[in-house]
mmCIF file of C-alpha atoms in Angstrom:
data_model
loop_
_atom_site.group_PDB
_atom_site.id
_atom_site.type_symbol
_atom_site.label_atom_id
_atom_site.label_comp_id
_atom_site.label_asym_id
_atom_site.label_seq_id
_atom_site.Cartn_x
_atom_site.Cartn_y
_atom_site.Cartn_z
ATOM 1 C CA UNK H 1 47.964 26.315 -60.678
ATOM 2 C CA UNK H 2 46.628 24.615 -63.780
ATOM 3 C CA UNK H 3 49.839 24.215 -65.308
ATOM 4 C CA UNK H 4 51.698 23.040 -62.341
ATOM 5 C CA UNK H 5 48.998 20.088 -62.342
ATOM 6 C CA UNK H 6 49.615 19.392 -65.658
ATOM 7 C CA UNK H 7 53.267 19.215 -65.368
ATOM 8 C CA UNK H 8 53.019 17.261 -62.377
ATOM 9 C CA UNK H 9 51.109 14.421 -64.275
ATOM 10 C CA UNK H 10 53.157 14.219 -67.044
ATOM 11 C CA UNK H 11 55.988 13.493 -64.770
ATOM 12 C CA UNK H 12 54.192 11.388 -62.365
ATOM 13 C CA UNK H 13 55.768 7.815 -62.510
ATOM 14 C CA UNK H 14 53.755 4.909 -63.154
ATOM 15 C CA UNK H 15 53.296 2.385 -59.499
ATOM 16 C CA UNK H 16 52.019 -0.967 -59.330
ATOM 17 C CA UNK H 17 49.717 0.380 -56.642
ATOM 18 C CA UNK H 18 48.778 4.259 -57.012
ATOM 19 C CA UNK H 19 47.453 6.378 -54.287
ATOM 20 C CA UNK H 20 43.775 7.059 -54.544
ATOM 21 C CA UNK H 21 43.093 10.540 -54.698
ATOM 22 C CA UNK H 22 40.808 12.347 -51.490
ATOM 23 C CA UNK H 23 37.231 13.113 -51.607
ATOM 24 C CA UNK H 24 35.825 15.957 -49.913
ATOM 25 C CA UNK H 25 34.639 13.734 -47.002
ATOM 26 C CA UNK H 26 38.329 12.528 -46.352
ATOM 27 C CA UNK H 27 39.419 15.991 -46.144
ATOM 28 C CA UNK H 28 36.745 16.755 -43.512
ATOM 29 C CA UNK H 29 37.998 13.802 -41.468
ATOM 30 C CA UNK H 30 41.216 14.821 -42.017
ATOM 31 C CA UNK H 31 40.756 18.352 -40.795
ATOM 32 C CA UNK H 32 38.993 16.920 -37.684
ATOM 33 C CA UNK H 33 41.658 14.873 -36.876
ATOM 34 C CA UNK H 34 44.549 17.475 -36.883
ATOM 35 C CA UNK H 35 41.702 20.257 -35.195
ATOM 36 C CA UNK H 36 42.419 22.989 -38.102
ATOM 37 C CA UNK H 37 40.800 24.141 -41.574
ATOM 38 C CA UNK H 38 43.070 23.392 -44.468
ATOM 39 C CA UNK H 39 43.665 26.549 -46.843
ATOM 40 C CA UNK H 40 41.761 25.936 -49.823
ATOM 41 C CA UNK H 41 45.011 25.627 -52.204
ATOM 42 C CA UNK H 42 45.978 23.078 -49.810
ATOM 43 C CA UNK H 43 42.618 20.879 -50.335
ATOM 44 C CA UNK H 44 42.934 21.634 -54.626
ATOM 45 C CA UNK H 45 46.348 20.005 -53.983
ATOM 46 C CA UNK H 46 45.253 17.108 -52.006
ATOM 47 C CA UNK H 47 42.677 16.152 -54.280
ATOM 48 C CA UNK H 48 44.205 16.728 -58.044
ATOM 49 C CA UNK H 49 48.174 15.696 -57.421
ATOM 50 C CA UNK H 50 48.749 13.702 -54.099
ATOM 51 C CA UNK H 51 48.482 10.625 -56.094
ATOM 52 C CA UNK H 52 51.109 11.861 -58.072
ATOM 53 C CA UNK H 53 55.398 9.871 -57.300
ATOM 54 C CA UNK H 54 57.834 12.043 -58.603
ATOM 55 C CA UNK H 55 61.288 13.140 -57.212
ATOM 56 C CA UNK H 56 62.975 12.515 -54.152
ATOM 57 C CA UNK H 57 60.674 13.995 -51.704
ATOM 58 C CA UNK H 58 57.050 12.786 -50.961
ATOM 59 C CA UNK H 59 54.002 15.364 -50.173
ATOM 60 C CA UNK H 60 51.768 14.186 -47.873
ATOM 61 C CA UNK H 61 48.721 12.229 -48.629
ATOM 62 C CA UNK H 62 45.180 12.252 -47.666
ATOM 63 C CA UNK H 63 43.516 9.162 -48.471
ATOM 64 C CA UNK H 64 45.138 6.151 -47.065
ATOM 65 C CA UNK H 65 45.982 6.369 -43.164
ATOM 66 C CA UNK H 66 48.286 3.445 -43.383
ATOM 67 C CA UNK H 67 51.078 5.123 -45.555
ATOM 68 C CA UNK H 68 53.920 6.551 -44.041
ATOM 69 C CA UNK H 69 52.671 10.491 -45.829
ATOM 70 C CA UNK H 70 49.381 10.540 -44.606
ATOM 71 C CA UNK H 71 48.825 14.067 -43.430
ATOM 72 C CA UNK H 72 47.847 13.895 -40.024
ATOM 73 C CA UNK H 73 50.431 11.370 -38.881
ATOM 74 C CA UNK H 74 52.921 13.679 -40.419
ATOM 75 C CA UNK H 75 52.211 16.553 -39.057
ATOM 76 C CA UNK H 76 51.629 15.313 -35.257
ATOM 77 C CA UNK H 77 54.887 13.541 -35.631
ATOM 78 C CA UNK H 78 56.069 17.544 -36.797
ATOM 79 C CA UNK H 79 54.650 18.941 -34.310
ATOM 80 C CA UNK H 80 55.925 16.498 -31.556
ATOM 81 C CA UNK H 81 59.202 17.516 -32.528
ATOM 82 C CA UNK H 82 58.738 21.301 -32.119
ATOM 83 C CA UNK H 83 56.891 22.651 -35.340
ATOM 84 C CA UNK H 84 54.551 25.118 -34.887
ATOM 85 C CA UNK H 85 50.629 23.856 -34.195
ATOM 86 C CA UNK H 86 49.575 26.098 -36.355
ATOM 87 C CA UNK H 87 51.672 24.603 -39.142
ATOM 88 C CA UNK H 88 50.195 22.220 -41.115
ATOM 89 C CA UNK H 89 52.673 19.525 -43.072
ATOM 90 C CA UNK H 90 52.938 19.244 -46.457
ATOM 91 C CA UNK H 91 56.088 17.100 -46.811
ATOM 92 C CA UNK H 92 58.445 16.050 -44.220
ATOM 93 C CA UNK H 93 62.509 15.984 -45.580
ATOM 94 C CA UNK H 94 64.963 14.109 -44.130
ATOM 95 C CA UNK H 95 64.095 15.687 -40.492
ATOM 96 C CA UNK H 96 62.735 18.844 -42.106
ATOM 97 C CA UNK H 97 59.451 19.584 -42.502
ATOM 98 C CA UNK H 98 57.416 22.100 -45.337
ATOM 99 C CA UNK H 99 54.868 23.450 -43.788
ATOM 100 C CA UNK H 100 51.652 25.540 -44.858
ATOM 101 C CA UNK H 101 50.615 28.625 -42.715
ATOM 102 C CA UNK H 102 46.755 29.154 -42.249
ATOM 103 C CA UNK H 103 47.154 31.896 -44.877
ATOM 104 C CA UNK H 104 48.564 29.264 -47.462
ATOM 105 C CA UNK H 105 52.313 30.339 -47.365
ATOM 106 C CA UNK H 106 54.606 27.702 -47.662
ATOM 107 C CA UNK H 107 57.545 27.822 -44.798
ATOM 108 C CA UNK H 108 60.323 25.669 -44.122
ATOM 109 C CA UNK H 109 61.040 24.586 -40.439
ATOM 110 C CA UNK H 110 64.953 22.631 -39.818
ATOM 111 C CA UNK H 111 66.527 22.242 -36.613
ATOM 112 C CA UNK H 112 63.675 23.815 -34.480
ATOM 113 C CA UNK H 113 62.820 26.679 -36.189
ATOM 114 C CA UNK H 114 61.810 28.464 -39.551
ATOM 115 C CA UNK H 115 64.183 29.145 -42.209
ATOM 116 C CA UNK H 116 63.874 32.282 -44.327
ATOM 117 C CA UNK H 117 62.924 30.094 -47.256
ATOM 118 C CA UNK H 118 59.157 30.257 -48.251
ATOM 119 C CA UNK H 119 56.767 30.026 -50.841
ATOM 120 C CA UNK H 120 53.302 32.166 -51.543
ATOM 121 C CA UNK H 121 51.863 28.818 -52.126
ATOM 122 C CA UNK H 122 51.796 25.684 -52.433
ATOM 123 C CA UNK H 123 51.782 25.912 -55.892
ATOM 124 C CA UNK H 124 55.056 27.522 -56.192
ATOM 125 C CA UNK H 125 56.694 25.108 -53.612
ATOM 126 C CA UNK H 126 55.509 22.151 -56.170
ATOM 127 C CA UNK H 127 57.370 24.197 -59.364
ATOM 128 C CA UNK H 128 60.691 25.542 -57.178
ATOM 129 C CA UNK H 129 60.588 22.677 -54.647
ATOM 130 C CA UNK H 130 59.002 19.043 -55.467
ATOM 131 C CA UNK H 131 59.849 19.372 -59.390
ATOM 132 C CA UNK H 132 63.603 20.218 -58.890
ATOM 133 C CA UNK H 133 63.854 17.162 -56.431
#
């Protein structure tokens, strides 16, 4: 994990206005709002790397609820279009969604249903997934 927040802020690109990173209380709020617990790898990433712009995908975000990322927006919009409710969003694709299972696998859902791809976490979704992008 350490390493893959490491890496992930040495490539992090430089905006003229950065995401602020989540607090604990944000992450309450948030988990109110979409009616689940997060996994706890899930909350790590939220609050060390979701500031970070890198690649051509974007992970959701947890501290702003006016960008287009922020969690629960895109994972209602997910679920509105079929995904799981037990899914929880951590990037949305071009129509595709990764998603994190209450267990903290990482699945991918296209075209209305799962795909055999997955990750044990989110962790190894960030190295094989959001760094190659």
């Amino acid at each position: 994990m350490q390493e893959t927040i490491e890496r992930l802020r040495e490539v992090s690109l430089s905006v003229p206005v950065p995401v602020e990173l989540p607090d604990d209380d944000d992450l309450v709020v948030i988990e109110e709002e979409i009616l689940l617990p997060m996994p706890r790898d899930l909350k790590t990433f939220l609050k060390e790397v979701s500031d970070v712009v890198y690649g051509s995908i974007e992970p959701v975000t947890a501290s702003d609820p006016y960008l287009h990322t922020h969690l629960p927006e895109v994972t209602a919009t997910a679920w509105s279009e079929g995904v799981e409710r037990h899914l929880i969003v951590i990037c949305a694709d071009r129509g595709t969604y990764y998603c994190m299972t209450p267990e903290g696998e990482v699945v991918h859902w296209v075209d209305g249903e799962l795909t055999e791809g997955s990750w044990q976490d989110i962790w190894q979704w960030a190295r094989e997934v959001w760094l190659e992008s």
